[in-house]
Tab-separated table of C-alpha atoms in Angstrom:
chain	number	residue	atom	x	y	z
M	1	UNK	CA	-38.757	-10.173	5.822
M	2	UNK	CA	-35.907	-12.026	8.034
M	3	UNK	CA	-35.457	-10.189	11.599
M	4	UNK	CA	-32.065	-8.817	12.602
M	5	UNK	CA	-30.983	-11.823	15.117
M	6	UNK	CA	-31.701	-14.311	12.230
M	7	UNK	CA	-29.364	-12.496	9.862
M	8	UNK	CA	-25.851	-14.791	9.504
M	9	UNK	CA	-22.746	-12.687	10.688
M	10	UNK	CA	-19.388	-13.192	8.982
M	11	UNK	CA	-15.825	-12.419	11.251
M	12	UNK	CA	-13.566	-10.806	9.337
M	13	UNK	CA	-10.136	-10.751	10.129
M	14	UNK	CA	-7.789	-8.870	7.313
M	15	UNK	CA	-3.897	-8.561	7.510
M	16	UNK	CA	-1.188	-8.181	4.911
M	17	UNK	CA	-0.835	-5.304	2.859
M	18	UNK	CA	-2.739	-2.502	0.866
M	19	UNK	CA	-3.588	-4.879	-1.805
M	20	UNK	CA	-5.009	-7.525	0.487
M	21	UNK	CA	-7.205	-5.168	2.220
M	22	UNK	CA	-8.983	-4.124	-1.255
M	23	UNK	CA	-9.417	-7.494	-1.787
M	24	UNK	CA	-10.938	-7.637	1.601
M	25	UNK	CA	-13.415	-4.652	0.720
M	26	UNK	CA	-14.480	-6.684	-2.261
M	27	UNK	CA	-14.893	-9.740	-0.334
M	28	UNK	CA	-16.636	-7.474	2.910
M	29	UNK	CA	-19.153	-5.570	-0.344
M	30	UNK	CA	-20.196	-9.232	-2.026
M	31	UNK	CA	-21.352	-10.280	1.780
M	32	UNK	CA	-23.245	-7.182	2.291
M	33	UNK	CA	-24.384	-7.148	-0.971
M	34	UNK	CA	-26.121	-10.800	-0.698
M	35	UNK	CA	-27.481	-9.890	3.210
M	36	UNK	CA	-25.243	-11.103	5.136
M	37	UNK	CA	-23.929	-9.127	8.283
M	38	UNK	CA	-20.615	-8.364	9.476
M	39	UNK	CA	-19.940	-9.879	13.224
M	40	UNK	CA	-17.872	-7.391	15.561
M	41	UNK	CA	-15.979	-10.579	17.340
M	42	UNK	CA	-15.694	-14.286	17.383
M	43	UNK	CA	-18.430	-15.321	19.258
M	44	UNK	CA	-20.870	-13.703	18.030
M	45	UNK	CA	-20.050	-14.722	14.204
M	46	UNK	CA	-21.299	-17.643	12.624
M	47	UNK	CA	-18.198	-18.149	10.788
M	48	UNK	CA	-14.978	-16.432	10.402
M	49	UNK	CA	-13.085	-15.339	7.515
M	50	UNK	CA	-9.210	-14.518	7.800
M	51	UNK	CA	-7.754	-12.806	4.586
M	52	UNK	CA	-3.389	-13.631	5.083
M	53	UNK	CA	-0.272	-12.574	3.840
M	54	UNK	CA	2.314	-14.737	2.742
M	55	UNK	CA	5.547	-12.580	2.142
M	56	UNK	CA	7.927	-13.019	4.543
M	57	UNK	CA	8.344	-15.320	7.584
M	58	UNK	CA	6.889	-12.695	9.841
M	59	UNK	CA	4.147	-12.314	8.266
M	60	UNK	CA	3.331	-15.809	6.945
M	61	UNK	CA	3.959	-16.671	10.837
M	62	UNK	CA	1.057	-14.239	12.122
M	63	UNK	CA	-1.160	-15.437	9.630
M	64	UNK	CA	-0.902	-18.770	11.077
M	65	UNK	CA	-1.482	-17.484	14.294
M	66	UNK	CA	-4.890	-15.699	13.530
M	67	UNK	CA	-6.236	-18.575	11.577
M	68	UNK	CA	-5.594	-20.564	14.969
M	69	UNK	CA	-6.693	-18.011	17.224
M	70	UNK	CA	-10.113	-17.582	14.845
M	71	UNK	CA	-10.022	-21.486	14.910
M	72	UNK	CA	-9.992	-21.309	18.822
M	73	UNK	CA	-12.660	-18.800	19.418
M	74	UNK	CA	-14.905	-19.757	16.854
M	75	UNK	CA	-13.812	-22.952	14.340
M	76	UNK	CA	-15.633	-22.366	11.458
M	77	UNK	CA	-12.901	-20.459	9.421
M	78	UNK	CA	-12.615	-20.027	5.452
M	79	UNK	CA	-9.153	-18.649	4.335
M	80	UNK	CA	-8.495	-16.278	1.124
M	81	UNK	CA	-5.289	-14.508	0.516
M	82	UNK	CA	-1.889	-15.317	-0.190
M	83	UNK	CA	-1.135	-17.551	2.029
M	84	UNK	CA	-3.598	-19.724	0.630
M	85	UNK	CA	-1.495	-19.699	-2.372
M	86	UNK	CA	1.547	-20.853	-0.772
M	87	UNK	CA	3.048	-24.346	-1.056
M	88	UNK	CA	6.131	-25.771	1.679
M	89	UNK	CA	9.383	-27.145	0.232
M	90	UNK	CA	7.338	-30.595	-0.404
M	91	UNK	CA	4.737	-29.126	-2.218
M	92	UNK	CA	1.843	-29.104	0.417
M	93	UNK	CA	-0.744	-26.574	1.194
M	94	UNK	CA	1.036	-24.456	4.049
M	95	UNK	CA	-2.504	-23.431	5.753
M	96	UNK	CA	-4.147	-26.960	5.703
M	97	UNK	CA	-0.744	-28.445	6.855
M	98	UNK	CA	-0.555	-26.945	9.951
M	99	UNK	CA	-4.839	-26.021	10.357
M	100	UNK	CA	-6.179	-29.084	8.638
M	101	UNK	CA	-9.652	-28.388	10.317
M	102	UNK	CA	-10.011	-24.711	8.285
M	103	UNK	CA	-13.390	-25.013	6.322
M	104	UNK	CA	-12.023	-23.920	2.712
M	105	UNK	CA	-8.760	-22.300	1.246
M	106	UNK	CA	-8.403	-19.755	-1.405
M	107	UNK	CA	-5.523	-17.629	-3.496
M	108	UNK	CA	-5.860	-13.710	-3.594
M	109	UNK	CA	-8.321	-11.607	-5.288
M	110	UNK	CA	-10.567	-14.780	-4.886
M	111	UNK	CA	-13.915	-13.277	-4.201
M	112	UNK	CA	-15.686	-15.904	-5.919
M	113	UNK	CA	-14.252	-18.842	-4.515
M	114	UNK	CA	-14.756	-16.852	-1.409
M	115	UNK	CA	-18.356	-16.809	-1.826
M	116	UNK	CA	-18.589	-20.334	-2.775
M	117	UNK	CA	-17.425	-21.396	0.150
M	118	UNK	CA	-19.211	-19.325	2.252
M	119	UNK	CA	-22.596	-20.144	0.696
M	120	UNK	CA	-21.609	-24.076	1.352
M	121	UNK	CA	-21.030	-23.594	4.773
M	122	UNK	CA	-23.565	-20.406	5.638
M	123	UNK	CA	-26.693	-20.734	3.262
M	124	UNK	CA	-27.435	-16.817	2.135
M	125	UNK	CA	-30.765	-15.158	3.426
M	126	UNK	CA	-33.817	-14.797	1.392
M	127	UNK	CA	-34.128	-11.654	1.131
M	128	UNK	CA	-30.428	-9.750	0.371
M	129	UNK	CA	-31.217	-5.606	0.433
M	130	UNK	CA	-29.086	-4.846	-2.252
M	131	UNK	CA	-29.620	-0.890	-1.900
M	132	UNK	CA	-27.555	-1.637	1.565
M	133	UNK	CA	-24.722	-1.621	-0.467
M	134	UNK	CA	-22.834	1.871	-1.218
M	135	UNK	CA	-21.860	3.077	-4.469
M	136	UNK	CA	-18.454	2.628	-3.604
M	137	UNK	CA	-18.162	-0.619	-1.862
M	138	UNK	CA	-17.837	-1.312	2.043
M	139	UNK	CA	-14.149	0.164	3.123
M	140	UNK	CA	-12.229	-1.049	5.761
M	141	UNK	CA	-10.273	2.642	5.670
M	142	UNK	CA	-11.689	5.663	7.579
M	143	UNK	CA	-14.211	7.820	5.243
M	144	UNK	CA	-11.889	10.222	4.102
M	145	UNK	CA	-9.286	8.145	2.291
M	146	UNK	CA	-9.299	5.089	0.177
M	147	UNK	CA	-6.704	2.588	-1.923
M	148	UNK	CA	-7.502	2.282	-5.143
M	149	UNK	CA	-6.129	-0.799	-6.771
M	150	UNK	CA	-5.608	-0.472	-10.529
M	151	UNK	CA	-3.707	-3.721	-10.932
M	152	UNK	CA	-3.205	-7.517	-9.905
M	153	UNK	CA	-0.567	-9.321	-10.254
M	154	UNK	CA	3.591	-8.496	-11.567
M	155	UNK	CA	5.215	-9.650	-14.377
M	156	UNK	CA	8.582	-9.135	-12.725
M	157	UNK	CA	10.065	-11.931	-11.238
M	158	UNK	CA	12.575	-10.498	-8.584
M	159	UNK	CA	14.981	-13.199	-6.926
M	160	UNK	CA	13.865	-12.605	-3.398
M	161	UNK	CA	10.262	-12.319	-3.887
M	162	UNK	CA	7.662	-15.148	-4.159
M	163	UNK	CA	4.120	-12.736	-4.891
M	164	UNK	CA	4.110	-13.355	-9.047
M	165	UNK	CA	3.632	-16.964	-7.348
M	166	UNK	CA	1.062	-16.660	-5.370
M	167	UNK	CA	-1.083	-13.388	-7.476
M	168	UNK	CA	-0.254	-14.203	-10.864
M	169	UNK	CA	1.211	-12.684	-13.916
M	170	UNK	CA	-0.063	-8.314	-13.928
M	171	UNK	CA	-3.941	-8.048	-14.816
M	172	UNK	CA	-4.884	-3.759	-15.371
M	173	UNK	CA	-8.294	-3.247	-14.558
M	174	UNK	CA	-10.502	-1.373	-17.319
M	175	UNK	CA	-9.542	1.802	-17.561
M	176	UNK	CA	-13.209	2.906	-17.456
M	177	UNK	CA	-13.553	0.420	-14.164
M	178	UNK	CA	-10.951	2.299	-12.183
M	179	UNK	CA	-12.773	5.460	-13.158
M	180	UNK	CA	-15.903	5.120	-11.580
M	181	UNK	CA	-14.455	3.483	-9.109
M	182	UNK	CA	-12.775	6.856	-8.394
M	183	UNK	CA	-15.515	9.049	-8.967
M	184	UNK	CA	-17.938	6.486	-6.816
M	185	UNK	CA	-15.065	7.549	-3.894
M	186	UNK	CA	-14.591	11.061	-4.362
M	187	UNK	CA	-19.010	11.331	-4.554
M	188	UNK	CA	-18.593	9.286	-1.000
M	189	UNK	CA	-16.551	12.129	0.387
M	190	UNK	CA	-13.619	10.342	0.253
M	191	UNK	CA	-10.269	13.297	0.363
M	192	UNK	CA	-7.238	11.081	-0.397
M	193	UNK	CA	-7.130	8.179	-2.872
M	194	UNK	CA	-4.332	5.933	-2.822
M	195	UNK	CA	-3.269	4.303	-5.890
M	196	UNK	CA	-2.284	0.764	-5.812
M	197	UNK	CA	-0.927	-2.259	-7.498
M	198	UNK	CA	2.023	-4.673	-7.722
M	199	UNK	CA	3.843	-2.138	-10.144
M	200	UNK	CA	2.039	0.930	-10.960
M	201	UNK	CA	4.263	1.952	-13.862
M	202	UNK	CA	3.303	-1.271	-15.399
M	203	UNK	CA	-0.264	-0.337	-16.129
M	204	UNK	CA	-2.059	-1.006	-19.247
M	205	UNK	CA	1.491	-3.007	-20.827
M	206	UNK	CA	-1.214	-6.493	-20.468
M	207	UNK	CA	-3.663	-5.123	-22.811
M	208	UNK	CA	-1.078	-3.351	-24.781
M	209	UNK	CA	-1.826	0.301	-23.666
M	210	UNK	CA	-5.929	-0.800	-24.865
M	211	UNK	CA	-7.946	2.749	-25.318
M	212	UNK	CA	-10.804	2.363	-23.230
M	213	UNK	CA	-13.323	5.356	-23.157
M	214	UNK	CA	-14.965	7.300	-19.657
M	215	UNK	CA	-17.648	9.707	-19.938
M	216	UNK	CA	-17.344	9.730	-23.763
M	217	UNK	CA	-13.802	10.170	-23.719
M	218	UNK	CA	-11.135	8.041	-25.070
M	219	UNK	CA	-8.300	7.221	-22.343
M	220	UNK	CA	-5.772	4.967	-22.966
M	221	UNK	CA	-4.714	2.027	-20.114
M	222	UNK	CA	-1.638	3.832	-19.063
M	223	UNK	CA	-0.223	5.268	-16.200
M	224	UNK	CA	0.496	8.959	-17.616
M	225	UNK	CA	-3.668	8.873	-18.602
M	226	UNK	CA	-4.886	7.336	-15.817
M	227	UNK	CA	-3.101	9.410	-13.661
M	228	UNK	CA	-3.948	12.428	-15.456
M	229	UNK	CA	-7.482	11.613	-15.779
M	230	UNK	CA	-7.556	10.777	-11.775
M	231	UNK	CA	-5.921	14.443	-11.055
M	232	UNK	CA	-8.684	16.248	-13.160
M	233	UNK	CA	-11.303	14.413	-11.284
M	234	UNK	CA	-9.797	14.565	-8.223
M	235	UNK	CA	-9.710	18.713	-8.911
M	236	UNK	CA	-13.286	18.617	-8.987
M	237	UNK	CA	-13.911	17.351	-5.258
M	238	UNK	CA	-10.625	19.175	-3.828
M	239	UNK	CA	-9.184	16.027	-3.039
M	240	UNK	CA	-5.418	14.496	-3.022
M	241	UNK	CA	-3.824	11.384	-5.518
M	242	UNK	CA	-1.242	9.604	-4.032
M	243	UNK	CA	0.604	7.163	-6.087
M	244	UNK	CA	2.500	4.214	-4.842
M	245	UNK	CA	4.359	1.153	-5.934
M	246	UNK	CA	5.996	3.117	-9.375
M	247	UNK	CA	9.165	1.370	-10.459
M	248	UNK	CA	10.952	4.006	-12.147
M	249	UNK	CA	10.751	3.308	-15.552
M	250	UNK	CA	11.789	6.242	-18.265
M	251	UNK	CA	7.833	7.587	-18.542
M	252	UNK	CA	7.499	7.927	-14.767
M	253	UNK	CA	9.223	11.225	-15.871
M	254	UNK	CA	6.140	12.251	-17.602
M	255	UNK	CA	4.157	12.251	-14.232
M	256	UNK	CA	6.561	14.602	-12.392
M	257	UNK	CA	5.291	17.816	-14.118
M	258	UNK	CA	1.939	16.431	-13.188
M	259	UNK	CA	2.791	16.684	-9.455
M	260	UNK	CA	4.877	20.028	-10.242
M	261	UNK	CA	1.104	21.416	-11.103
M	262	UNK	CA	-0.378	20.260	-8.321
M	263	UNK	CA	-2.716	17.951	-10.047
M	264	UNK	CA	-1.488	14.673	-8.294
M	265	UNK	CA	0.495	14.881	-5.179
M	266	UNK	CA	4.379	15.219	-4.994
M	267	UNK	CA	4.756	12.001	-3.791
M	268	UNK	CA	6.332	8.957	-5.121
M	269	UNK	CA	6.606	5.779	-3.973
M	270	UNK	CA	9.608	4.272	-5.549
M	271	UNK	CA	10.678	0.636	-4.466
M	272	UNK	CA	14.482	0.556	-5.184
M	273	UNK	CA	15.549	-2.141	-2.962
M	274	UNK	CA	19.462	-1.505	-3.651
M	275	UNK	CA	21.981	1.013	-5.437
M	276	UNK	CA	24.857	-1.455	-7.002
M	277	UNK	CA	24.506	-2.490	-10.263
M	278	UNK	CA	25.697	-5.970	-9.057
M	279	UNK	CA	23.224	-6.765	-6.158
M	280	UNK	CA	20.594	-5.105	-8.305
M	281	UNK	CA	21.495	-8.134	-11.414
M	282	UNK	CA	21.262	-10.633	-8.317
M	283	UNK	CA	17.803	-9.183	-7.157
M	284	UNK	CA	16.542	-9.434	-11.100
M	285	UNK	CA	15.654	-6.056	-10.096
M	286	UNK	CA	13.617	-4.452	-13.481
M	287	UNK	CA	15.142	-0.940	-14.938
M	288	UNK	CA	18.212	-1.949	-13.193
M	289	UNK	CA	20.450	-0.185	-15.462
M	290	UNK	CA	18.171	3.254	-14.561
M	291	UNK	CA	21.126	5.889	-13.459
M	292	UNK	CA	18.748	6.627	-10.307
M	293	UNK	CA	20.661	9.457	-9.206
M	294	UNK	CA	20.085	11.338	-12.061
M	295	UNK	CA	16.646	10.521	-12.056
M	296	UNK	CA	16.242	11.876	-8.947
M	297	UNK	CA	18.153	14.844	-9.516
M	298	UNK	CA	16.268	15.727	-12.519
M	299	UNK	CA	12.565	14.825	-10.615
M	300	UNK	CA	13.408	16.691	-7.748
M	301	UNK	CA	14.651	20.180	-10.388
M	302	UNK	CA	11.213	19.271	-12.163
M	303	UNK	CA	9.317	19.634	-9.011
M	304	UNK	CA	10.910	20.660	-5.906
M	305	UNK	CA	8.642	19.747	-3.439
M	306	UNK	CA	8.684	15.863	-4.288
M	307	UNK	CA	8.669	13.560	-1.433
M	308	UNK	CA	10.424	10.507	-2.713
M	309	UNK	CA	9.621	6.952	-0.678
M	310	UNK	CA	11.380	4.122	-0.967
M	311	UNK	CA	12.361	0.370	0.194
M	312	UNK	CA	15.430	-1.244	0.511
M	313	UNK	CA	16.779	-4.646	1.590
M	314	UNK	CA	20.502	-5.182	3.128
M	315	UNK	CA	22.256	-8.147	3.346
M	316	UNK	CA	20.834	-9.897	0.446
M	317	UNK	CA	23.375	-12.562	-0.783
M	318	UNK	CA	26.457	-12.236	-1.966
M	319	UNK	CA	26.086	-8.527	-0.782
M	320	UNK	CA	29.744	-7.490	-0.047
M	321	UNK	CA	31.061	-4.815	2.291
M	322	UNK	CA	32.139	-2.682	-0.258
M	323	UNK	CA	28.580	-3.175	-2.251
M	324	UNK	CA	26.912	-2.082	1.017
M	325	UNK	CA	28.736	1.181	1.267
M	326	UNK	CA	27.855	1.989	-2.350
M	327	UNK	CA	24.446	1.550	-0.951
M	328	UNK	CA	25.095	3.813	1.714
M	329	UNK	CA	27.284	6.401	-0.620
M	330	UNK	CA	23.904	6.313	-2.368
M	331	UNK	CA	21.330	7.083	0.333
M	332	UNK	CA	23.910	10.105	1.450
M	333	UNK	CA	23.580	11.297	-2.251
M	334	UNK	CA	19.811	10.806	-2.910
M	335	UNK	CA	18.424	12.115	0.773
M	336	UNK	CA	15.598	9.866	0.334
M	337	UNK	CA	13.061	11.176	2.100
M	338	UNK	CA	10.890	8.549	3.751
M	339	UNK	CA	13.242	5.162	3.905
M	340	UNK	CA	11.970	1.694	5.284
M	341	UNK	CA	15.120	-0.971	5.533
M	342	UNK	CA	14.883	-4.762	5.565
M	343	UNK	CA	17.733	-7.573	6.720
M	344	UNK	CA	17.120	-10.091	3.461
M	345	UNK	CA	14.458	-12.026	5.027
M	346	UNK	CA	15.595	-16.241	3.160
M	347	UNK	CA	11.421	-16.968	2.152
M	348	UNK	CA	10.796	-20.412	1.233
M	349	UNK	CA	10.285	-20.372	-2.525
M	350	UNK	CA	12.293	-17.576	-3.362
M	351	UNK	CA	14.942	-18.189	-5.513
M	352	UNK	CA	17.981	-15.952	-3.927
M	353	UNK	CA	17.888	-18.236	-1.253
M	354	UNK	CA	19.847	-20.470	-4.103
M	355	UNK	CA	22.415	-17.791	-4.336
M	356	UNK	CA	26.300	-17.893	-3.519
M	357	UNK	CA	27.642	-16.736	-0.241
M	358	UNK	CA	24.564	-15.729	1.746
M	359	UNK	CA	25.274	-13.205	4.549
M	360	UNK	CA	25.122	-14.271	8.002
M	361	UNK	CA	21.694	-12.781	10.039
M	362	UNK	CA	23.861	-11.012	12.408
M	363	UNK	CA	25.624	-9.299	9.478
M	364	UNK	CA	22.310	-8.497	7.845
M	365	UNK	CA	21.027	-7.052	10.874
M	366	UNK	CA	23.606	-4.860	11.770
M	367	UNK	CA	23.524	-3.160	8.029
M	368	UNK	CA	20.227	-2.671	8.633
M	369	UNK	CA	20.909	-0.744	11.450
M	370	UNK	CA	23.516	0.890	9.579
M	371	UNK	CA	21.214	2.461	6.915
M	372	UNK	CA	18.446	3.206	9.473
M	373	UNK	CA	21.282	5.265	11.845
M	374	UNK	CA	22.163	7.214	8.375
M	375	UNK	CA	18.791	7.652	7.551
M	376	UNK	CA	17.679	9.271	10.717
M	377	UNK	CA	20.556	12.172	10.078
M	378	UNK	CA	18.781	12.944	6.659
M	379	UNK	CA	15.243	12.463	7.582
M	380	UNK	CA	16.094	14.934	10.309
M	381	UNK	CA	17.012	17.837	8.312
M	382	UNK	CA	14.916	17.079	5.723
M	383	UNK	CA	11.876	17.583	8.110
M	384	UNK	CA	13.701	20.561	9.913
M	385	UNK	CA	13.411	22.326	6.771
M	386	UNK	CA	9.802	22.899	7.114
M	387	UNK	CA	9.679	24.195	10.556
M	388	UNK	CA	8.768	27.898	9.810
M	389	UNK	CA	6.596	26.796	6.834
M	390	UNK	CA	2.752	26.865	5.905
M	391	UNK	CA	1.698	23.390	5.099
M	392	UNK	CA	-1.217	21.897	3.994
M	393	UNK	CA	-2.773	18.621	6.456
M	394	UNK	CA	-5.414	16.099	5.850
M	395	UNK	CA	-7.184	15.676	9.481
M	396	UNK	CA	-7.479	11.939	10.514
M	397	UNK	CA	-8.078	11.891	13.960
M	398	UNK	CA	-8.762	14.464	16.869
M	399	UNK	CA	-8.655	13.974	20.254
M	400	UNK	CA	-11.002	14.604	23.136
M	401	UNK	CA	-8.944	18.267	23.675
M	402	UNK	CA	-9.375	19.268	20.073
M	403	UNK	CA	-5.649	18.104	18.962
M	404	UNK	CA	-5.412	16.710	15.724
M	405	UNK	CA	-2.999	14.823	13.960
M	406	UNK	CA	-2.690	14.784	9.963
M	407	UNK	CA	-1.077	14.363	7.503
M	408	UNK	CA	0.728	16.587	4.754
M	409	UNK	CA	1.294	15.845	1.154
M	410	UNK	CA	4.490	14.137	2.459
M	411	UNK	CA	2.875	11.462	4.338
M	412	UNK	CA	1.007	7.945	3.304
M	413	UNK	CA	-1.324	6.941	6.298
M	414	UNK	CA	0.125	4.051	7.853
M	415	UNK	CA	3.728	3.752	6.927
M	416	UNK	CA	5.125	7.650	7.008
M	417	UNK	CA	4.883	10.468	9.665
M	418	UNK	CA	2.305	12.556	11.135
M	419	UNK	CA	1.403	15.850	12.282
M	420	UNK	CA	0.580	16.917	15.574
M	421	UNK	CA	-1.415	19.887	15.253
M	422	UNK	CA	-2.279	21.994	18.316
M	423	UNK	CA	-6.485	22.938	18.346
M	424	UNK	CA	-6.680	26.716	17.137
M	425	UNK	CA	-6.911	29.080	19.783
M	426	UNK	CA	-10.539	30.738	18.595
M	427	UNK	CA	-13.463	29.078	20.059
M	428	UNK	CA	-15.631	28.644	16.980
M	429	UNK	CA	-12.813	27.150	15.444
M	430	UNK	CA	-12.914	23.089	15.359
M	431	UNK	CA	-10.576	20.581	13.662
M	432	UNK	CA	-12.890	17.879	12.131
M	433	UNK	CA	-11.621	14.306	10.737
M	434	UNK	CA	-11.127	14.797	7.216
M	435	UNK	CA	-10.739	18.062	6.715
M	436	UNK	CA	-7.609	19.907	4.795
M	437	UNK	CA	-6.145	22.502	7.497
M	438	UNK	CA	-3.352	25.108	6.322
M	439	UNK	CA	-0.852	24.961	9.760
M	440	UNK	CA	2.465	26.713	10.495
M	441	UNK	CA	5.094	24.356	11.273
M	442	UNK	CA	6.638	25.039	15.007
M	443	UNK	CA	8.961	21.995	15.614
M	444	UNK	CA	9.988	18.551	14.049
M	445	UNK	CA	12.077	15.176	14.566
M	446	UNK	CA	13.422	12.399	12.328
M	447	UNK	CA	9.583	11.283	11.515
M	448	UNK	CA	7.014	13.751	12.657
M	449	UNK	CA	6.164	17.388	12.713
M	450	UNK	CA	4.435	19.408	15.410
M	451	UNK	CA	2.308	22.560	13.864
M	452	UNK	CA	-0.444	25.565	15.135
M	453	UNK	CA	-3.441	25.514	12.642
């Protein structure tokens, strides 16, 4: 049996988004899985691998900068992710361009390849424990909440994006796959699952809506039956569903009265990226025809409580003044609730960069601020409406005084707002990390909420 020091450690560095970090728990689970163990910094990993994003600028420029950094501190570094997808106007391989001396390059969802080239370069010990592996995988998320990606892939092909490039054409998982996946979470004491992909609504349409069967049942690969199946087994272990990325085609309607009955929560993630029919034709936006309004209007009579999240870009090109302030006529209408704005961000490959009359970066800019000015007005009242109300929070963290801060059904981890909740006055009384705590409401802002459990 090999001793601890003369186990191999692997760095891992993981950026980008939701997606990328599943594909990093896959990656992180393969390495345990085989005996190898994971190094807490630089030096004391025999190599390092960095798992990048390769959206926008931003991002594809800090992904650069950790491959150097992990190239600096310890220079044996495999890349995965999408990055290592990406080509530069001539057709060269971005990452070996400008880090020549990186040790291998791979695409997302790559865990093979991955392996590969990690066996090449760091034989595998003799004796893997494979019982050190969980169930569920190794997650880079705290223990109470966990993405759960359904999906690769898009078969969209949206002007100003570049991922159907660099992850493919959309892949569903087997319906039966996803399902023990979930249960394997929900046994682990996970209390939130997140559900993932390039375009949730999309599910299934590969494999033509394929009936797949879990624990003797028949399910069909579809959103409405995954998601329904996910809410009854989620019931069982008093836990939340969360659903995000769902482009609102006509049978996201059928999900509503699922979050109406409290069986998955009132959340939806909605990417809408514009309101005029014009830019949305420019964008190659899919259900751009969808009268979103009335959508809305109708989800939100369905079930009242809906949260409704959402993206959108300003400036993109040819966006006109008076197409901006439909945009904003739109946002006054629909009181999004949670709103993240981009300035059209020109990424190398995507084809609106070929577009007519692009708008200047100072113009782009200042709409951005524009929308983000009038969406601090709404998501102020909108959160001032639940000061005086019981809510329910998921604890994540509490501090060394007994505060917590949570979440409510309201609120993704990472990209919406918190609550602060103040530690309950009884002594035998503790908040504990991932815990559901009922808490009244005593004060709020544009973002966050402040609450007595």
């Amino acid at each position: 049996m090999s001793n601890a020091s003369s186990t191999p450690k692997v760095g891992f560095v993981s950026l980008g988004c939701p997606k990328a970090l599943v594909d990093s728990e896959q990656i992180l689970t393969q390495l345990r899985a085989e005996g190898y163990d994971t190094a807490k910094s630089y030096d004391g990993a025999d190599l390092v691998i960095v798992n990048t994003c390769g959206f926008i600028d931003a991002a594809v420029q800090e992904s650069l900068d950790a491959i150097g950094e992990a190239l600096n501190e310890n220079g044996k570094v495999i890349v995965t992710g999408c990055l290592g997808a990406k080509k530069d106007a001539d057709g060269d391989d971005i990452i070996q361009k400008v880090h020549p001396k990186v040790l291998a390059v791979t695409g997302p969802h790559a865990v093979g390849e991955v392996m590969s080239a990690v066996h090449q370069h760091l034989p595998k010990p003799h004796d893997p424990f494979t019982d050190l592996v969980p169930a569920q995988g190794v997650k880079l998320t705290p223990k109470h909440y966990a993405y759960l990606k359904i999906s690769e892939g898009c078969n969209h092909r949206c002007s100003f994006c570049i991922i159907p490039s660099m992850r493919g054409d959309l892949v569903s998982r087997p319906v039966a796959d996803v399902m023990l996946e979930a249960e394997n979470l929900f046994k682990a004491g996970v209390k939130e699952l997140l559900v993932i992909s390039q375009d949730t609504s999309a599910y299934g349409i590969d494999v033509k809506f394929r009936t797949g069967f879990w624990n003797g049942k028949p399910i069909k690969t579809h959103m409405t039956q995954l998601v329904t199946a996910l809410g009854e087994l989620a019931a069982q272990y008093g836990a939340w569903v969360r659903l995000h990325y769902v482009y609102p085609y006509p049978h996201v309607d059928e999900i509503i009265p699922l979050m109406a009955q409290g069986h998955v929560l009132p959340y939806l993630d909605v990417p809408l990226q514009h309101a005029h029919p014009d830019v949305l034709k420019r964008m190659k936006r899919p259900a751009s025809g969808e009268k979103n309004i009335e959508r809305i209007a109708a989800w939100r009579k369905m079930c009242p409580d809906l949260t409704i999240r959402s993206t959108f870009i300003a400036g993109f090109p040819g966006e006109t003044e008076a197409e901006f302030e439909y945009l904003l006529d739109f946002l006054k209408e629909a009181k999004i609730d949670r709103l993240g704005c981009f300035a059209y961000s020109p990424v190398e490959g995507a084809t609106a960069n070929a577009l007519a009359n692009p708008v200047p970066e100072e113009v782009r800019e200042e709409r951005r601020a524009r929308v983000m000015l009038l969406q601090e007005e709404i998501s102020k009242k909108r959160m001032e409406a639940k000061v005086g109300k019981t809510l329910r929070v998921l604890i994540d963290e509490v501090e060394a005084n007994g505060n917590g801060v949570g979440r409510t059904t309201a609120d993704a981890p990472e990209i919406d707002g918190v609550v602060y909740v103040k530690r309950p006055f009884e002594p035998h009384r503790q908040l504990k990390v991932g815990e559901f705590v009922e808490v009244d409401v005593t004060a709020a802002d544009a973002h966050d909420l402040w609450a007595e459990a």
